[in-house]
mmCIF file with all atom_site columns, C-alpha atoms in Angstrom:
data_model
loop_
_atom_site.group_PDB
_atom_site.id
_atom_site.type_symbol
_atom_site.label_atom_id
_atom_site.label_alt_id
_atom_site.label_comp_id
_atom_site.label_asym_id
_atom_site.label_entity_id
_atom_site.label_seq_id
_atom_site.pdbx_PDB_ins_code
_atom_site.Cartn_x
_atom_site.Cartn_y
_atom_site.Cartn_z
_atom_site.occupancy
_atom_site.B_iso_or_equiv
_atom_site.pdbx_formal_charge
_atom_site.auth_seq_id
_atom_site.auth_comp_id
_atom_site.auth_asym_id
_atom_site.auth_atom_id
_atom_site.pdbx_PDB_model_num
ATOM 1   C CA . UNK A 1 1   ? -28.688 -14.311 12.515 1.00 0.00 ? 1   UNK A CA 1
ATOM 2   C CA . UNK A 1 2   ? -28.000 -16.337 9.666  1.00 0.00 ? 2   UNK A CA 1
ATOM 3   C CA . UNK A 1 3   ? -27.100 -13.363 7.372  1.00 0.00 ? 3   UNK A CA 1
ATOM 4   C CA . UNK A 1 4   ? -26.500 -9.852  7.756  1.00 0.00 ? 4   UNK A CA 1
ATOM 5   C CA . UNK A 1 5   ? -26.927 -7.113  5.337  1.00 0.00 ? 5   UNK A CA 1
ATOM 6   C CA . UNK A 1 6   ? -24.078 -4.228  4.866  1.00 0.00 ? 6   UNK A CA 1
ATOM 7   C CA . UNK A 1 7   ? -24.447 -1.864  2.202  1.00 0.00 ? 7   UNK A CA 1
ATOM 8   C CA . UNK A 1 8   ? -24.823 -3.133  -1.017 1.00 0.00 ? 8   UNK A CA 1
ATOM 9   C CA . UNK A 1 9   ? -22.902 -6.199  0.561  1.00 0.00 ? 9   UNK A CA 1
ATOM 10  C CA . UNK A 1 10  ? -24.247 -9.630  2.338  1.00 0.00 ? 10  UNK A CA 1
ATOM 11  C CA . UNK A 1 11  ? -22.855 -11.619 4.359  1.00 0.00 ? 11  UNK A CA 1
ATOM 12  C CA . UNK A 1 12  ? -23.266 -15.144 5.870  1.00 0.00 ? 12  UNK A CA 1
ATOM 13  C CA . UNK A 1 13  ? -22.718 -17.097 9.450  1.00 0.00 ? 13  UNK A CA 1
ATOM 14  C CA . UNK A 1 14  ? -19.476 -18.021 9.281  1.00 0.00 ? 14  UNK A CA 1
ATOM 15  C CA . UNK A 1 15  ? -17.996 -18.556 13.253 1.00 0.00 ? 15  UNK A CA 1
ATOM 16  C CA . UNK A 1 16  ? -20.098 -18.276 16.097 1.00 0.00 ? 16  UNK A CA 1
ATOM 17  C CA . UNK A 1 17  ? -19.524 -16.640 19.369 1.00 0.00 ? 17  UNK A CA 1
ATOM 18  C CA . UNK A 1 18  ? -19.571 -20.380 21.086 1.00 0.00 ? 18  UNK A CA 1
ATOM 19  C CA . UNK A 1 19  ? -16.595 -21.215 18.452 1.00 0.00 ? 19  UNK A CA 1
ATOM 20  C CA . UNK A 1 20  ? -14.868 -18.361 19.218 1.00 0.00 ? 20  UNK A CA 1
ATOM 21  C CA . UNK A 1 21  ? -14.378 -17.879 22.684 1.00 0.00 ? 21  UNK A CA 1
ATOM 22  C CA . UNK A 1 22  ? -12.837 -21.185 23.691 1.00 0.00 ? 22  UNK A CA 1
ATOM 23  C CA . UNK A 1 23  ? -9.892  -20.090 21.330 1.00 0.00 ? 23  UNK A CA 1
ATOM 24  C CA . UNK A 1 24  ? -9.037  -16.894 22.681 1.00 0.00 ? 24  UNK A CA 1
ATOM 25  C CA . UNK A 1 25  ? -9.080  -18.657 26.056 1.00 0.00 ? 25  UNK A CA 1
ATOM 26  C CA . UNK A 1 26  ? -6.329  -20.869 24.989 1.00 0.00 ? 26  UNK A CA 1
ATOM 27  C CA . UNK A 1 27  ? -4.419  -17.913 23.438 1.00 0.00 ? 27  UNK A CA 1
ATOM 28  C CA . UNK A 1 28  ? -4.906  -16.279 26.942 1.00 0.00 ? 28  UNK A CA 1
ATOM 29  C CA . UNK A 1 29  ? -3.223  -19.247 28.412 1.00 0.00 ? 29  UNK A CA 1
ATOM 30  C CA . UNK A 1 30  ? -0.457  -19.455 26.167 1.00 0.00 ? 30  UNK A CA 1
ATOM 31  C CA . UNK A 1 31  ? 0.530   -16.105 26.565 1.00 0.00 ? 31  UNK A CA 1
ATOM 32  C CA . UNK A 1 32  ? 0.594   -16.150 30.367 1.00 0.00 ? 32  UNK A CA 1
ATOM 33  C CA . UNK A 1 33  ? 2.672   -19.004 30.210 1.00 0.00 ? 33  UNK A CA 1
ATOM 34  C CA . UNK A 1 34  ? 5.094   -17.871 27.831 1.00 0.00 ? 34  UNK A CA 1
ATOM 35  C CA . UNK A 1 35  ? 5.085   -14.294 29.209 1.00 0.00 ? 35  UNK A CA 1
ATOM 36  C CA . UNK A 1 36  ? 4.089   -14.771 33.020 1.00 0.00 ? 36  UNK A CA 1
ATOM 37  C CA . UNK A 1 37  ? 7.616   -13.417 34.387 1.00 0.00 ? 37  UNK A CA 1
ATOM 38  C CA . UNK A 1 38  ? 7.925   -10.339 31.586 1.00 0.00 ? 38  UNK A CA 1
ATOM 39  C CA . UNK A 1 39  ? 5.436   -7.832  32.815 1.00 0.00 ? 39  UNK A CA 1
ATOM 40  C CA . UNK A 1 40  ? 4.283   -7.501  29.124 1.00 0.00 ? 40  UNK A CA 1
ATOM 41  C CA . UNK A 1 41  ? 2.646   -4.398  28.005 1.00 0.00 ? 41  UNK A CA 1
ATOM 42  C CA . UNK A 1 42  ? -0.335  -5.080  25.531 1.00 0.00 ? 42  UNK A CA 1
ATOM 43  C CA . UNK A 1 43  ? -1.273  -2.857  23.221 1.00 0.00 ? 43  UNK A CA 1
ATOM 44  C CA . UNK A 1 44  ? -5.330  -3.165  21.539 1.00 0.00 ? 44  UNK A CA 1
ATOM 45  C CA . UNK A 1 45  ? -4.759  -2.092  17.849 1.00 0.00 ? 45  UNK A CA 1
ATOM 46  C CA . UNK A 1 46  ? -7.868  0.054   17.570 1.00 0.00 ? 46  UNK A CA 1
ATOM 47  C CA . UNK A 1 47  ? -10.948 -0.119  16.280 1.00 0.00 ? 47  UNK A CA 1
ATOM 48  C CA . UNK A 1 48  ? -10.817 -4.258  15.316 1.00 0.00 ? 48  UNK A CA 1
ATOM 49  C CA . UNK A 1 49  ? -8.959  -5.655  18.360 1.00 0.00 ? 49  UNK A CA 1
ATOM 50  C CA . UNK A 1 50  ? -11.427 -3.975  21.022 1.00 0.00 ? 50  UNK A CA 1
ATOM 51  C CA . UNK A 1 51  ? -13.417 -6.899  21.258 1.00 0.00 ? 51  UNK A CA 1
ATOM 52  C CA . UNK A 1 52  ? -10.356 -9.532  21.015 1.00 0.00 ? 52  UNK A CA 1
ATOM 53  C CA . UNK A 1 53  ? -8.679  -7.379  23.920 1.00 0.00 ? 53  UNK A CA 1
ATOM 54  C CA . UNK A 1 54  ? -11.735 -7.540  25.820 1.00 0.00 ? 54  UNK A CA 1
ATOM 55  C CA . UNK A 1 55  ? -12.283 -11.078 25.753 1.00 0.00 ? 55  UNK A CA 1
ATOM 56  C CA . UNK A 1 56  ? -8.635  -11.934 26.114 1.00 0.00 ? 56  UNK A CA 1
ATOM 57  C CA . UNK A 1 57  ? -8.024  -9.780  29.084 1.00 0.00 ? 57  UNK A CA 1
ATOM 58  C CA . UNK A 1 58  ? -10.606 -11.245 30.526 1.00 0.00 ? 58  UNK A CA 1
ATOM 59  C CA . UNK A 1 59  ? -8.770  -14.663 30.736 1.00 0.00 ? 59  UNK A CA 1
ATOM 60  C CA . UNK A 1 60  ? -5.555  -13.301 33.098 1.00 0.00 ? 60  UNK A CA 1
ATOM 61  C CA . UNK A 1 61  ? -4.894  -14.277 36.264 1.00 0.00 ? 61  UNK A CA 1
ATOM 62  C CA . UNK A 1 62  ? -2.135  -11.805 36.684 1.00 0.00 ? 62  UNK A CA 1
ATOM 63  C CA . UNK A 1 63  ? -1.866  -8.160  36.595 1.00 0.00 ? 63  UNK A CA 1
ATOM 64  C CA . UNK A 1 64  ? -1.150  -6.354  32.932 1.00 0.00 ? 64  UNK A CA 1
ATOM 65  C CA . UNK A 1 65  ? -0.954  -3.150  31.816 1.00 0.00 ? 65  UNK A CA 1
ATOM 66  C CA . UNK A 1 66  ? -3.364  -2.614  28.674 1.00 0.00 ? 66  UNK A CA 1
ATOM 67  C CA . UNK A 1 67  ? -2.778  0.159   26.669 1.00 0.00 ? 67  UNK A CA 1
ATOM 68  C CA . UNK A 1 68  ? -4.150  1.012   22.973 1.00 0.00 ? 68  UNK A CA 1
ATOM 69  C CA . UNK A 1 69  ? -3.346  2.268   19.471 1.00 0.00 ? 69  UNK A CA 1
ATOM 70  C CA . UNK A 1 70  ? -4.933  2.907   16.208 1.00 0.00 ? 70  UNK A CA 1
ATOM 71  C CA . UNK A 1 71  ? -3.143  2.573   12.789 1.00 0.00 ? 71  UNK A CA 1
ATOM 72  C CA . UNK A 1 72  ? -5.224  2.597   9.006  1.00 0.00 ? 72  UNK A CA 1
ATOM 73  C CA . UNK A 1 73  ? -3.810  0.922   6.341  1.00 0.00 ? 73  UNK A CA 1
ATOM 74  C CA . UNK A 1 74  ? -7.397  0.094   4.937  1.00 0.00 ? 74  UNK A CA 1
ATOM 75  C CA . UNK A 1 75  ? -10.018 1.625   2.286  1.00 0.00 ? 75  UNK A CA 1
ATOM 76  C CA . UNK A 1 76  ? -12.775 -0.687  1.953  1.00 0.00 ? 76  UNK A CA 1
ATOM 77  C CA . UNK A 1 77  ? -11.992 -3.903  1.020  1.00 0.00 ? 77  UNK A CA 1
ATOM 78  C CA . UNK A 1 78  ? -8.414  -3.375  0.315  1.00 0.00 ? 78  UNK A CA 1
ATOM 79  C CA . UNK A 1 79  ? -4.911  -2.340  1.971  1.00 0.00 ? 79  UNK A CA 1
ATOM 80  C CA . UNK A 1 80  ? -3.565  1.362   0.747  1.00 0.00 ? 80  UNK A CA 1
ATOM 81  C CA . UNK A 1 81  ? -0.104  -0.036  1.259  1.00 0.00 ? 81  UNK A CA 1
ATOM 82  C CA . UNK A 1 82  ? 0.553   2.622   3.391  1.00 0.00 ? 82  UNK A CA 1
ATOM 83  C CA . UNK A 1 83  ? 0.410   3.099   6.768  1.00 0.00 ? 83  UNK A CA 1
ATOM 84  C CA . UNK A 1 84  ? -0.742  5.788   9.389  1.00 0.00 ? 84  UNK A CA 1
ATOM 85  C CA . UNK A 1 85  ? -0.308  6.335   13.536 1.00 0.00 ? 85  UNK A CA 1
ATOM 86  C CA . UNK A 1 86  ? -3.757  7.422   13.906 1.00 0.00 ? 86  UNK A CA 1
ATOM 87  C CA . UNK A 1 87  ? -3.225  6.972   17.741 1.00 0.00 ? 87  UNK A CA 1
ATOM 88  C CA . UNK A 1 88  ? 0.300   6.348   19.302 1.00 0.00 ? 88  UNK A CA 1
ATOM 89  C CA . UNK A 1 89  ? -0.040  4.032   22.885 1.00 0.00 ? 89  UNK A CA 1
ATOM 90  C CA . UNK A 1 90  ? -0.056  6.355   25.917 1.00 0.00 ? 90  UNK A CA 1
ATOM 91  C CA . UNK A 1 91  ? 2.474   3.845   27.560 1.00 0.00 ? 91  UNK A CA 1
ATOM 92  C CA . UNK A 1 92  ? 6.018   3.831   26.485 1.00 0.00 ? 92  UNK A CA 1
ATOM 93  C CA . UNK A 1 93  ? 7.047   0.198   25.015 1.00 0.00 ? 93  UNK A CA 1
ATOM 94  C CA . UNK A 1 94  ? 10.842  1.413   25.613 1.00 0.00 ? 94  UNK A CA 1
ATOM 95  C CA . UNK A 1 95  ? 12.163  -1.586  27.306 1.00 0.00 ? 95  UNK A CA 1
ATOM 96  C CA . UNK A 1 96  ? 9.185   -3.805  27.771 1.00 0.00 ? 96  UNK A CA 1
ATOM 97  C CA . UNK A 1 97  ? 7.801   -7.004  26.089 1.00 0.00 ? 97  UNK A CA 1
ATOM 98  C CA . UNK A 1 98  ? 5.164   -5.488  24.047 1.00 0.00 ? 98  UNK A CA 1
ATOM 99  C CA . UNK A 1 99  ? 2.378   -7.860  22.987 1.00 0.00 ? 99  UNK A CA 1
ATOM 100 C CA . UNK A 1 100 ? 0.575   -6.621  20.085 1.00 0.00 ? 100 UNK A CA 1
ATOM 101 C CA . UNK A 1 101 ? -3.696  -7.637  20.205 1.00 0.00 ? 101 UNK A CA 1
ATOM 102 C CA . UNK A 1 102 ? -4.931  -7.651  16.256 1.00 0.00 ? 102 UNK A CA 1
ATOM 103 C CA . UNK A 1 103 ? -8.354  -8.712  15.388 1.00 0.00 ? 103 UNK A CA 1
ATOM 104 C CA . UNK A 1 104 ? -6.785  -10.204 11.783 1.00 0.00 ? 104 UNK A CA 1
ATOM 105 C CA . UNK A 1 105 ? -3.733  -10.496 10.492 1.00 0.00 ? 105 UNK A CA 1
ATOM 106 C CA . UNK A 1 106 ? -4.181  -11.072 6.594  1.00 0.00 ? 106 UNK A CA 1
ATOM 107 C CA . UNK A 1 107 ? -0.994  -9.633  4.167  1.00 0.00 ? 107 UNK A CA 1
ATOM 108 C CA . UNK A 1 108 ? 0.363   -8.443  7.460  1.00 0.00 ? 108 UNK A CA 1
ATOM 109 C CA . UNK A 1 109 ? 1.591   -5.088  6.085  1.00 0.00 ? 109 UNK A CA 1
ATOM 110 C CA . UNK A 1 110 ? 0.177   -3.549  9.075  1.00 0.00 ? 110 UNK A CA 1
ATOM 111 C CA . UNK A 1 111 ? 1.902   -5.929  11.708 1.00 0.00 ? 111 UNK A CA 1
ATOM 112 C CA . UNK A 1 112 ? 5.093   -5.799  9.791  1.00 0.00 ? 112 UNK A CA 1
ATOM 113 C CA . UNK A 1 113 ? 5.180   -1.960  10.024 1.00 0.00 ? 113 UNK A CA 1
ATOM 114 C CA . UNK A 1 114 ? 4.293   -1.756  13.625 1.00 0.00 ? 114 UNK A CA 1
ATOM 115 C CA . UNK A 1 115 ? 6.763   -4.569  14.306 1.00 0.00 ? 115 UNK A CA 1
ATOM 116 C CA . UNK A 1 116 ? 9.327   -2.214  13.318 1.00 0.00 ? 116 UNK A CA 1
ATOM 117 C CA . UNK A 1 117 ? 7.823   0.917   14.951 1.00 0.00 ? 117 UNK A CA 1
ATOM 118 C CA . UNK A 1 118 ? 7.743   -0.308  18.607 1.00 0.00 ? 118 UNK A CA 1
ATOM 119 C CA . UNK A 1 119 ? 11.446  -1.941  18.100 1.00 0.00 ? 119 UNK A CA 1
ATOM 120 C CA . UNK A 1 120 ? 12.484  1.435   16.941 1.00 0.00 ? 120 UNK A CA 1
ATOM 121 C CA . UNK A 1 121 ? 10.993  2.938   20.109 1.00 0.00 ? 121 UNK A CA 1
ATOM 122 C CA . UNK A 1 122 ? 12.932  0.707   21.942 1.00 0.00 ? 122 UNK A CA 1
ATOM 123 C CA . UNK A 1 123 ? 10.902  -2.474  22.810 1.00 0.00 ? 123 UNK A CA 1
ATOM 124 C CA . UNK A 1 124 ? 12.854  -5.552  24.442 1.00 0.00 ? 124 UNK A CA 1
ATOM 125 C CA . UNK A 1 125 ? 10.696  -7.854  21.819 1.00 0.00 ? 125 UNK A CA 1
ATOM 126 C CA . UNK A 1 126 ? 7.776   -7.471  20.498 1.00 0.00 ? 126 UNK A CA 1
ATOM 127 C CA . UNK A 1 127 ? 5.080   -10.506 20.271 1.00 0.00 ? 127 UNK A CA 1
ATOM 128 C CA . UNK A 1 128 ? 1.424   -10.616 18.429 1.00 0.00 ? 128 UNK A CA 1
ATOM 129 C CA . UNK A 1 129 ? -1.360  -12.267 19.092 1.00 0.00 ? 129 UNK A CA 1
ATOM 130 C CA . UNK A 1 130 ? -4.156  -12.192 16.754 1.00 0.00 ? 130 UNK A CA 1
ATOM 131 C CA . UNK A 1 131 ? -8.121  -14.003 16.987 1.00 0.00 ? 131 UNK A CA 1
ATOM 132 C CA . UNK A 1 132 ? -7.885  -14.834 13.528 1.00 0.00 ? 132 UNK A CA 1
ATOM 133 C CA . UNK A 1 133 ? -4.899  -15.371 10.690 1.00 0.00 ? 133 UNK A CA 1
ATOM 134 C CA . UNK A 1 134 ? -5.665  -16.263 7.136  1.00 0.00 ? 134 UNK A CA 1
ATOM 135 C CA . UNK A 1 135 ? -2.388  -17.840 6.495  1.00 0.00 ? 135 UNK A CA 1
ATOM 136 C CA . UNK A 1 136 ? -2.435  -17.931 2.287  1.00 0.00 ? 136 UNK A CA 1
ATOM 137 C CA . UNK A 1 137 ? -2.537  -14.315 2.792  1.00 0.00 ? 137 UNK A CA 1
ATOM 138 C CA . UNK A 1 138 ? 0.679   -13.568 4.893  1.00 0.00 ? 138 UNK A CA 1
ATOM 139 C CA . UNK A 1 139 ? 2.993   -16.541 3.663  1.00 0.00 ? 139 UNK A CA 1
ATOM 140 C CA . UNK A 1 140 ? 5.109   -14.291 1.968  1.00 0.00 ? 140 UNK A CA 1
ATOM 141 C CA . UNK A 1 141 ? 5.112   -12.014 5.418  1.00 0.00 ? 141 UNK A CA 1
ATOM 142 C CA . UNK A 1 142 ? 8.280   -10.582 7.521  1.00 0.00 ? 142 UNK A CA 1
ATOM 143 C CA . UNK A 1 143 ? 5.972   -11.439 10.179 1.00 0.00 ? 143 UNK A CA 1
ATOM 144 C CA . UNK A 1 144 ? 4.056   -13.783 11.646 1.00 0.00 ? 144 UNK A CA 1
ATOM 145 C CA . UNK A 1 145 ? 1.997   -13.892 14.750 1.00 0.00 ? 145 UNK A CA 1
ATOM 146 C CA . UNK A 1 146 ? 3.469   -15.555 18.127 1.00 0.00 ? 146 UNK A CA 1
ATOM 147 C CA . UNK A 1 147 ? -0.673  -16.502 18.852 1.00 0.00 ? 147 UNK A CA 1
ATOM 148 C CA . UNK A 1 148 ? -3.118  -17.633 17.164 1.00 0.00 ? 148 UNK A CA 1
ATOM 149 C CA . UNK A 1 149 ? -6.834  -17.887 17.838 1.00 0.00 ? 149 UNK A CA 1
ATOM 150 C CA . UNK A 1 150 ? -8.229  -19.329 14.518 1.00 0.00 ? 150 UNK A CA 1
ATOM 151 C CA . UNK A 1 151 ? -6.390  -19.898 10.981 1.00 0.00 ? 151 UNK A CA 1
ATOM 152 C CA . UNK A 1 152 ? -9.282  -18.905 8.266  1.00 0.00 ? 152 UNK A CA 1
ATOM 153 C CA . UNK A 1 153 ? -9.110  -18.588 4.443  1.00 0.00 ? 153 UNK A CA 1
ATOM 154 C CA . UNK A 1 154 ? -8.504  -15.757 2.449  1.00 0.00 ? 154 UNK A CA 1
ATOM 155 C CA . UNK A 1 155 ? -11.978 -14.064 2.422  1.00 0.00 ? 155 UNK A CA 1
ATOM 156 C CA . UNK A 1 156 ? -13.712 -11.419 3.185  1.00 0.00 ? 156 UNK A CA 1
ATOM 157 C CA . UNK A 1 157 ? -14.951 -11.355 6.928  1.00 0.00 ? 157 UNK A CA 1
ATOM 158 C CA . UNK A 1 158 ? -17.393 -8.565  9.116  1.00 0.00 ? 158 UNK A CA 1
ATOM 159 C CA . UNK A 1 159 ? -18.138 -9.255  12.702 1.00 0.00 ? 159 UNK A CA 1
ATOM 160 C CA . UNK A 1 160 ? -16.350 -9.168  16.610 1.00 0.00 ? 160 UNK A CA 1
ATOM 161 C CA . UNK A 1 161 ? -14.515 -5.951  15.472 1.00 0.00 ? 161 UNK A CA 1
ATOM 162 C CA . UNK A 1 162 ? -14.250 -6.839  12.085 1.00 0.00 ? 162 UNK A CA 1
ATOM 163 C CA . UNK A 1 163 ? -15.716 -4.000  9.669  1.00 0.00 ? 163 UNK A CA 1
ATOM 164 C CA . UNK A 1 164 ? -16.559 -3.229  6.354  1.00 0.00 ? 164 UNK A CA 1
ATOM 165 C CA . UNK A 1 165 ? -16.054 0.696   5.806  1.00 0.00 ? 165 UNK A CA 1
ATOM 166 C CA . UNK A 1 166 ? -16.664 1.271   9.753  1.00 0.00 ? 166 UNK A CA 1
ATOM 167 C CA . UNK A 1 167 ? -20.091 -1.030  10.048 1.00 0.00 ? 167 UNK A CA 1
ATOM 168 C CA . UNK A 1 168 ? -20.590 -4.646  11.448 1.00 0.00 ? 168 UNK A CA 1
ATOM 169 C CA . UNK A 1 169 ? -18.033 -4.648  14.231 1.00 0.00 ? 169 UNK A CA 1
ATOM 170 C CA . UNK A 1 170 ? -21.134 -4.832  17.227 1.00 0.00 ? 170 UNK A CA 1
ATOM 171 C CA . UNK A 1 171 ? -22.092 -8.670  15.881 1.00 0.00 ? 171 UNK A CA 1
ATOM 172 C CA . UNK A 1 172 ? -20.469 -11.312 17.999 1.00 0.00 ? 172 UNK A CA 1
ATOM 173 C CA . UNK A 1 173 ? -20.296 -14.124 15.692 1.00 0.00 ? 173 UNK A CA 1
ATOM 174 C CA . UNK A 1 174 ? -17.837 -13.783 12.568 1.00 0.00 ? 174 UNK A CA 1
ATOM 175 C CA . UNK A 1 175 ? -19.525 -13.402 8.827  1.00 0.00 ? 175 UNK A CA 1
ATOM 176 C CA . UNK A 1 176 ? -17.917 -14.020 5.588  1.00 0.00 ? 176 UNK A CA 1
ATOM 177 C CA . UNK A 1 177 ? -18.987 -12.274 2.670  1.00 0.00 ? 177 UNK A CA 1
ATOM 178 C CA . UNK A 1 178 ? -21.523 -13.613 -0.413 1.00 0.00 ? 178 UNK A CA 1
ATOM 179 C CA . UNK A 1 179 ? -20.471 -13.681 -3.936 1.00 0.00 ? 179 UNK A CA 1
ATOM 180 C CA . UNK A 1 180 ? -23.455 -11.736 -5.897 1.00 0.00 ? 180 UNK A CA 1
#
């Protein structure tokens, strides 16, 4: 699809599936050999990372433990500045190498504050890997994420997880939104 209706919003192609997947291969790869001899625990920030997890864990040749979270810092379009535990992991990152799996990373207010969390709880260190990073948007970020499937501008984007008020996660390709 070419463009994809949400709301009163629209949106256009913006990354395909076939541009997509190669990167969060290599991310795979860099994490396994940066992390092969830690045991990492990754944690799926819920709902946007599902399909980023998926397709990442996919990629391992060694055993993991997978475990997820949810967290809402969002209304609509914008960040409320303030962040929830909707979900807390069911695995304990006390003592572990914790790899955090985001969708996006764009102020990285959420990041930052779950950064802290799991290093409060006792995490050995605490990495992030993300399938896409809009860079102008985080510069000024405590932050920033250890891999990195695609760098994109500052804009609007629905699609692979990606939402806009809960809808157009299911597409597989990435879409950016229209100016109207």
């Amino acid at each position: 699809m070419e463009t994809v209706h949400i709301d009163e919003l629209t949106f256009k192609l913006y990354l395909s599936e076939d541009q997509i997947v190669p990167e969060i291969k290599r991310v795979a790869q860099e994490i396994e050999r940066d992390l092969s001899e830690d045991d990492p625990l990754f944690i799926c920030i819920l709902n946007g990372a599902y399909m980023f997890s998926s397709d990442l864990s996919k990629q391992f040749q060694k055993p993991y433990e997978l475990s997820f979270a949810k967290y809402s810092s969002y209304s609509g379009l914008s960040s409320t500045g303030v962040l929830q535990e909707v979900m807390r992991p069911q695995a304990d990152v006390k003592d572990r190498v914790v790899v955090i799996l985001e969708d996006l990373i764009d102020s990285g207010f959420t990041l930052t504050e779950v950064v802290k969390l799991y290093k409060q709880r006792g995490a050995k260190d605490v990495k992030i890997a993300v399938m896409l990073s809009k860079p102008d948007a985080h510069k000024d970020c405590a932050v920033k994420p250890d891999y990195v499937g695609l760098e994109i501008p500052n804009d609007f984007i629905v699609g692979r997880g990606l939402d806009y008020c809960g809808r157009g996660r299911m597409y597989r390709d990435i879409y950016i939104k229209v100016d109207e």
